[in-house]
Amino acid sequence: MADERRAKSQKTPWLPPRWFIRLAWSVHRGVYRVFGGRVGLWRPRATKWGTLRLTTTGRRTERQRSVIIAYVEDGPNLVSLAMNGWGEGEPAWWLNLQAHPDATVDLVDGRRPVRGHAATGDERSRLWARWREIDTNLDAYATLRPSETAVVVLAPRAGAPDA
């Protein structure tokens, strides 16, 4: 009986069309911009992720690039999933972060310098389980991607002044 319920909950999840996902991202960025950052970011809760604005250095252009992403807290670290809206390929922000790990995040309570890395081994398993507490369909969504979804840790930069 439990296996049957688990199998039912693991059916292929529905995703809106790609154009709609991209439109939603654009609208979210626009709202953030129009309201000068006063709207569009929120703190995570026990059963809900929050949003932050991540600014990375472009891997090819060396220019600053910003994106709004979901995150959860893990002590002083902020944790996100490099999922590209559950579509194929890695999100540009994650490729940029791999090339230039130092970045900044804007949170509801201010800006913070961070250094990004991919969680591996036990750390990845623990953080993936944390995300699964928030989204019970996480594993089903992850199967929509042709490659493993990176769990990205944004750790505070030691000794870095706030930007």
Coordinates of N, CA and C in Angstrom, one line a residue, residues 22-155:
R22 N 9.5 31.3 -18.7 CA 10.3 32.4 -19.0 C 9.6 33.7 -18.8
L23 N 8.4 33.8 -19.1 CA 7.6 35.0 -18.9 C 7.4 35.3 -17.4
A24 N 7.2 34.2 -16.6 CA 7.1 34.4 -15.2 C 8.4 35.0 -14.6
W25 N 9.5 34.5 -15.1 CA 10.8 35.0 -14.6 C 11.0 36.4 -15.0
S26 N 10.6 36.8 -16.2 CA 10.7 38.2 -16.6 C 9.8 39.1 -15.8
V27 N 8.6 38.7 -15.5 CA 7.7 39.5 -14.7 C 8.2 39.7 -13.3
H28 N 8.7 38.6 -12.7 CA 9.3 38.7 -11.4 C 10.5 39.7 -11.3
R29 N 11.4 39.6 -12.3 CA 12.5 40.6 -12.4 C 12.0 42.0 -12.6
G30 N 10.9 42.2 -13.4 CA 10.4 43.5 -13.6 C 9.7 44.1 -12.4
V31 N 9.0 43.3 -11.6 CA 8.4 43.7 -10.4 C 9.5 44.2 -9.4
Y32 N 10.6 43.3 -9.3 CA 11.7 43.7 -8.4 C 12.3 45.0 -8.8
R33 N 12.5 45.2 -10.1 CA 13.1 46.4 -10.6 C 12.2 47.7 -10.4
V34 N 10.9 47.5 -10.8 CA 10.0 48.6 -10.7 C 9.9 49.1 -9.3
F35 N 9.9 48.2 -8.3 CA 9.7 48.6 -6.9 C 11.1 48.8 -6.2
G36 N 12.1 48.9 -7.0 CA 13.4 49.2 -6.4 C 13.9 48.2 -5.4
G37 N 13.5 46.9 -5.6 CA 14.0 45.8 -4.7 C 13.1 45.7 -3.4
R38 N 12.1 46.6 -3.2 CA 11.3 46.5 -2.1 C 10.2 45.3 -2.2
V39 N 10.0 44.8 -3.4 CA 9.1 43.7 -3.6 C 9.8 42.7 -4.5
G40 N 9.5 41.5 -4.2 CA 10.1 40.4 -5.1 C 11.0 39.5 -4.4
L41 N 11.5 39.8 -3.2 CA 12.3 38.9 -2.4 C 11.6 38.6 -1.1
W42 N 11.7 37.4 -0.6 CA 11.1 37.0 0.6 C 12.0 35.9 1.3
R43 N 11.8 35.9 2.6 CA 12.5 34.9 3.5 C 11.9 33.5 3.3
P44 N 12.8 32.5 3.5 CA 12.2 31.1 3.5 C 11.5 30.9 4.8
R45 N 10.6 30.0 4.9 CA 9.9 29.5 6.1 C 10.2 28.0 6.2
A46 N 9.7 27.4 7.3 CA 10.0 26.0 7.5 C 9.5 25.1 6.3
T47 N 8.4 25.5 5.7 CA 7.8 24.7 4.7 C 7.8 25.4 3.3
K48 N 8.5 26.5 3.2 CA 8.5 27.3 1.9 C 9.8 27.9 1.7
W49 N 10.2 27.8 0.4 CA 11.5 28.5 0.1 C 11.3 30.0 0.0
G50 N 12.5 30.7 0.0 CA 12.5 32.1 -0.1 C 13.1 32.5 -1.5
T51 N 13.2 33.8 -1.8 CA 13.9 34.2 -3.0 C 15.0 35.2 -2.7
L52 N 16.0 35.1 -3.5 CA 17.2 36.1 -3.3 C 17.6 36.5 -4.7
R53 N 18.3 37.6 -4.8 CA 18.8 38.1 -6.0 C 20.3 37.8 -6.0
L54 N 20.8 37.0 -6.9 CA 22.2 36.6 -7.0 C 22.8 37.3 -8.1
T55 N 24.0 37.9 -7.8 CA 24.8 38.7 -8.9 C 26.1 38.0 -9.0
T56 N 26.3 37.4 -10.2 CA 27.5 36.7 -10.6 C 28.3 37.5 -11.6
T57 N 29.5 37.1 -11.9 CA 30.4 37.6 -12.9 C 30.2 36.7 -14.1
G58 N 29.9 37.3 -15.3 CA 29.7 36.5 -16.5 C 31.0 35.7 -16.8
R59 N 30.9 34.5 -17.2 CA 32.1 33.7 -17.5 C 32.8 34.1 -18.7
R60 N 32.1 34.6 -19.7 CA 32.7 35.1 -20.9 C 32.8 36.6 -21.0
T61 N 31.8 37.3 -20.5 CA 31.8 38.8 -20.7 C 32.5 39.5 -19.5
E62 N 32.6 38.8 -18.4 CA 33.1 39.4 -17.1 C 32.2 40.6 -16.6
R63 N 31.0 40.7 -17.1 CA 30.1 41.7 -16.7 C 29.2 41.1 -15.6
Q64 N 28.7 42.0 -14.7 CA 27.8 41.5 -13.6 C 26.4 41.1 -14.2
R65 N 26.0 39.9 -13.7 CA 24.7 39.4 -14.2 C 23.9 39.0 -13.0
S66 N 22.6 39.4 -12.9 CA 21.7 39.2 -11.8 C 20.5 38.3 -12.2
V67 N 20.1 37.5 -11.2 CA 19.0 36.6 -11.4 C 18.3 36.4 -10.0
I68 N 17.0 36.2 -10.1 CA 16.3 35.9 -8.8 C 16.1 34.4 -8.8
I69 N 16.5 33.8 -7.6 CA 16.4 32.4 -7.5 C 15.8 32.0 -6.1
A70 N 15.3 30.8 -6.1 CA 14.7 30.3 -4.8 C 15.9 29.7 -3.9
Y71 N 15.7 29.8 -2.6 CA 16.7 29.3 -1.7 C 16.1 28.8 -0.4
V72 N 16.9 28.0 0.3 CA 16.6 27.7 1.7 C 17.8 28.0 2.5
E73 N 17.6 28.1 3.8 CA 18.8 28.4 4.7 C 19.3 27.1 5.3
D74 N 20.6 27.0 5.4 CA 21.3 25.9 6.1 C 22.4 26.5 7.0
G75 N 22.0 26.9 8.2 CA 22.9 27.7 9.1 C 23.2 29.0 8.4
P76 N 24.5 29.4 8.3 CA 24.8 30.6 7.6 C 24.8 30.5 6.1
N77 N 24.6 29.3 5.6 CA 24.7 29.1 4.1 C 23.3 29.3 3.5
L78 N 23.3 29.7 2.3 CA 22.0 29.7 1.5 C 22.2 28.6 0.4
V79 N 21.1 27.9 0.2 CA 21.2 26.7 -0.7 C 20.1 26.8 -1.8
S80 N 20.5 26.6 -3.0 CA 19.6 26.7 -4.2 C 19.8 25.5 -5.0
L81 N 18.9 25.3 -6.0 CA 19.0 24.2 -6.9 C 19.3 24.8 -8.3
A82 N 20.3 24.3 -9.0 CA 20.6 24.8 -10.4 C 19.7 24.0 -11.4
M83 N 18.5 24.4 -11.4 CA 17.5 23.5 -12.2 C 17.0 24.1 -13.5
N84 N 17.3 25.4 -13.8 CA 16.9 26.0 -15.0 C 15.4 25.7 -15.3
G85 N 14.5 25.9 -14.3 CA 13.1 25.7 -14.5 C 12.8 24.3 -14.8
W86 N 13.6 23.4 -14.4 CA 13.5 21.9 -14.7 C 13.6 21.6 -16.1
G87 N 14.2 22.6 -16.9 CA 14.5 22.3 -18.3 C 15.9 21.8 -18.5
E88 N 16.2 21.5 -19.7 CA 17.5 21.0 -20.1 C 18.6 22.1 -19.9
G89 N 19.8 21.6 -19.7 CA 21.0 22.5 -19.6 C 21.1 23.1 -18.2
E90 N 22.2 23.6 -18.0 CA 22.5 24.3 -16.7 C 22.1 25.8 -16.8
P91 N 21.6 26.4 -15.7 CA 21.3 27.8 -15.8 C 22.5 28.6 -15.9
A92 N 22.5 29.7 -16.6 CA 23.6 30.6 -16.8 C 24.3 31.0 -15.5
W93 N 23.5 31.3 -14.5 CA 24.0 31.8 -13.3 C 24.9 30.7 -12.6
W94 N 24.6 29.4 -12.8 CA 25.4 28.4 -12.2 C 26.7 28.2 -13.0
L95 N 26.6 28.3 -14.3 CA 27.8 28.3 -15.2 C 28.8 29.4 -14.8
N96 N 28.2 30.6 -14.6 CA 29.0 31.8 -14.2 C 29.6 31.6 -12.8
L97 N 28.9 31.0 -11.9 CA 29.4 30.8 -10.5 C 30.5 29.7 -10.5
Q98 N 30.4 28.7 -11.4 CA 31.5 27.8 -11.5 C 32.8 28.4 -12.0
A99 N 32.6 29.3 -12.9 CA 33.8 30.0 -13.4 C 34.4 31.1 -12.5
H100 N 33.5 31.8 -11.8 CA 33.8 32.8 -10.8 C 33.0 32.6 -9.6
P101 N 33.5 31.8 -8.6 CA 32.7 31.5 -7.4 C 32.3 32.6 -6.5
D102 N 33.0 33.7 -6.5 CA 32.6 34.9 -5.7 C 31.5 35.6 -6.3
A103 N 30.5 35.9 -5.5 CA 29.3 36.6 -5.9 C 28.7 37.4 -4.8
T104 N 27.6 38.0 -5.0 CA 26.8 38.7 -4.0 C 25.4 38.3 -4.1
V105 N 24.7 38.3 -2.9 CA 23.3 38.1 -2.9 C 22.6 39.2 -2.2
D106 N 21.4 39.6 -2.7 CA 20.5 40.6 -2.1 C 19.4 39.8 -1.5
L107 N 19.2 40.0 -0.2 CA 18.2 39.4 0.6 C 17.2 40.5 1.1
V108 N 16.1 40.1 1.7 CA 15.2 41.0 2.3 C 15.9 42.0 3.2
D109 N 16.9 41.5 4.0 CA 17.6 42.3 5.0 C 18.9 42.8 4.5
G110 N 19.2 42.8 3.2 CA 20.5 43.4 2.8 C 21.3 42.6 1.9
R111 N 22.5 43.1 1.5 CA 23.4 42.4 0.6 C 24.5 41.7 1.4
R112 N 24.9 40.6 0.8 CA 25.9 39.7 1.4 C 26.9 39.1 0.4
P113 N 28.2 39.2 0.7 CA 29.1 38.5 -0.3 C 29.1 37.0 0.0
V114 N 29.1 36.2 -1.0 CA 29.1 34.8 -0.9 C 30.1 34.1 -1.8
R115 N 30.4 32.9 -1.6 CA 31.2 32.0 -2.5 C 30.4 30.8 -2.7
G116 N 30.2 30.5 -4.0 CA 29.4 29.3 -4.4 C 30.1 28.1 -4.6
H117 N 29.5 26.9 -4.3 CA 30.1 25.6 -4.7 C 29.0 24.6 -4.7
A118 N 29.2 23.5 -5.5 CA 28.3 22.4 -5.5 C 28.4 21.5 -4.3
A119 N 27.3 21.2 -3.7 CA 27.3 20.2 -2.6 C 27.6 18.8 -3.2
T120 N 28.4 18.0 -2.5 CA 28.6 16.7 -2.9 C 28.5 15.7 -1.8
G121 N 28.4 14.4 -2.1 CA 28.3 13.4 -1.1 C 27.2 13.6 -0.1
D122 N 27.6 13.4 1.2 CA 26.6 13.5 2.3 C 25.9 14.9 2.4
E123 N 26.7 15.9 2.1 CA 26.2 17.3 2.2 C 25.1 17.4 1.1
R124 N 25.3 16.9 -0.1 CA 24.3 17.0 -1.2 C 23.0 16.2 -0.7
S125 N 23.2 15.0 -0.2 CA 22.1 14.2 0.2 C 21.3 14.9 1.3
R126 N 21.9 15.4 2.2 CA 21.2 16.1 3.3 C 20.5 17.3 2.8
L127 N 21.1 18.1 1.9 CA 20.5 19.3 1.4 C 19.3 19.0 0.5
W128 N 19.5 18.0 -0.3 CA 18.4 17.5 -1.2 C 17.2 17.1 -0.4
A129 N 17.5 16.4 0.7 CA 16.4 16.0 1.6 C 15.7 17.2 2.2
R130 N 16.4 18.2 2.5 CA 15.9 19.5 3.0 C 14.9 20.1 2.0
W131 N 15.3 20.1 0.7 CA 14.5 20.6 -0.3 C 13.2 19.7 -0.5
R132 N 13.4 18.4 -0.4 CA 12.3 17.5 -0.5 C 11.2 17.7 0.5
E133 N 11.6 18.2 1.7 CA 10.7 18.6 2.8 C 9.7 19.7 2.3
I134 N 10.2 20.5 1.5 CA 9.5 21.7 1.0 C 8.6 21.3 -0.3
D135 N 9.2 20.5 -1.1 CA 8.5 20.0 -2.4 C 8.6 18.5 -2.4
T136 N 7.5 17.9 -2.1 CA 7.4 16.4 -2.1 C 7.5 15.8 -3.5
N137 N 7.4 16.6 -4.5 CA 7.5 16.1 -5.9 C 8.9 16.4 -6.5
L138 N 9.9 16.8 -5.6 CA 11.2 17.2 -6.1 C 11.9 16.1 -6.9
D139 N 11.8 14.9 -6.5 CA 12.4 13.8 -7.2 C 11.8 13.6 -8.6
A140 N 10.5 13.7 -8.7 CA 9.8 13.6 -9.9 C 10.1 14.7 -10.9
Y141 N 10.2 15.9 -10.4 CA 10.7 17.0 -11.2 C 12.1 16.8 -11.7
A142 N 12.9 16.3 -10.8 CA 14.4 16.1 -11.2 C 14.5 15.1 -12.3
T143 N 13.6 14.2 -12.4 CA 13.7 13.2 -13.5 C 13.4 13.8 -14.9
L144 N 12.8 15.0 -14.9 CA 12.6 15.7 -16.2 C 13.8 16.2 -16.8
R145 N 14.9 16.3 -16.0 CA 16.2 16.8 -16.5 C 17.1 15.7 -16.9
P146 N 17.8 15.9 -18.0 CA 18.7 14.8 -18.5 C 19.9 14.6 -17.7
S147 N 20.3 15.5 -16.8 CA 21.4 15.4 -15.9 C 21.1 15.7 -14.5
E148 N 21.9 15.3 -13.6 CA 21.7 15.6 -12.2 C 21.6 17.1 -11.9
T149 N 20.7 17.5 -11.1 CA 20.5 18.8 -10.7 C 21.5 19.2 -9.6
A150 N 22.3 20.2 -9.8 CA 23.3 20.6 -8.8 C 22.6 21.3 -7.6
V151 N 23.1 20.9 -6.4 CA 22.6 21.6 -5.2 C 23.8 22.6 -4.9
V152 N 23.4 23.9 -5.0 CA 24.4 25.0 -4.9 C 24.4 25.6 -3.5
V153 N 25.5 25.6 -2.9 CA 25.7 26.2 -1.6 C 26.4 27.6 -1.8
L154 N 25.7 28.6 -1.2 CA 26.3 30.0 -1.2 C 26.7 30.3 0.2
A155 N 28.0 30.1 0.4 CA 28.5 30.3 1.8 C 29.0 31.7 1.9

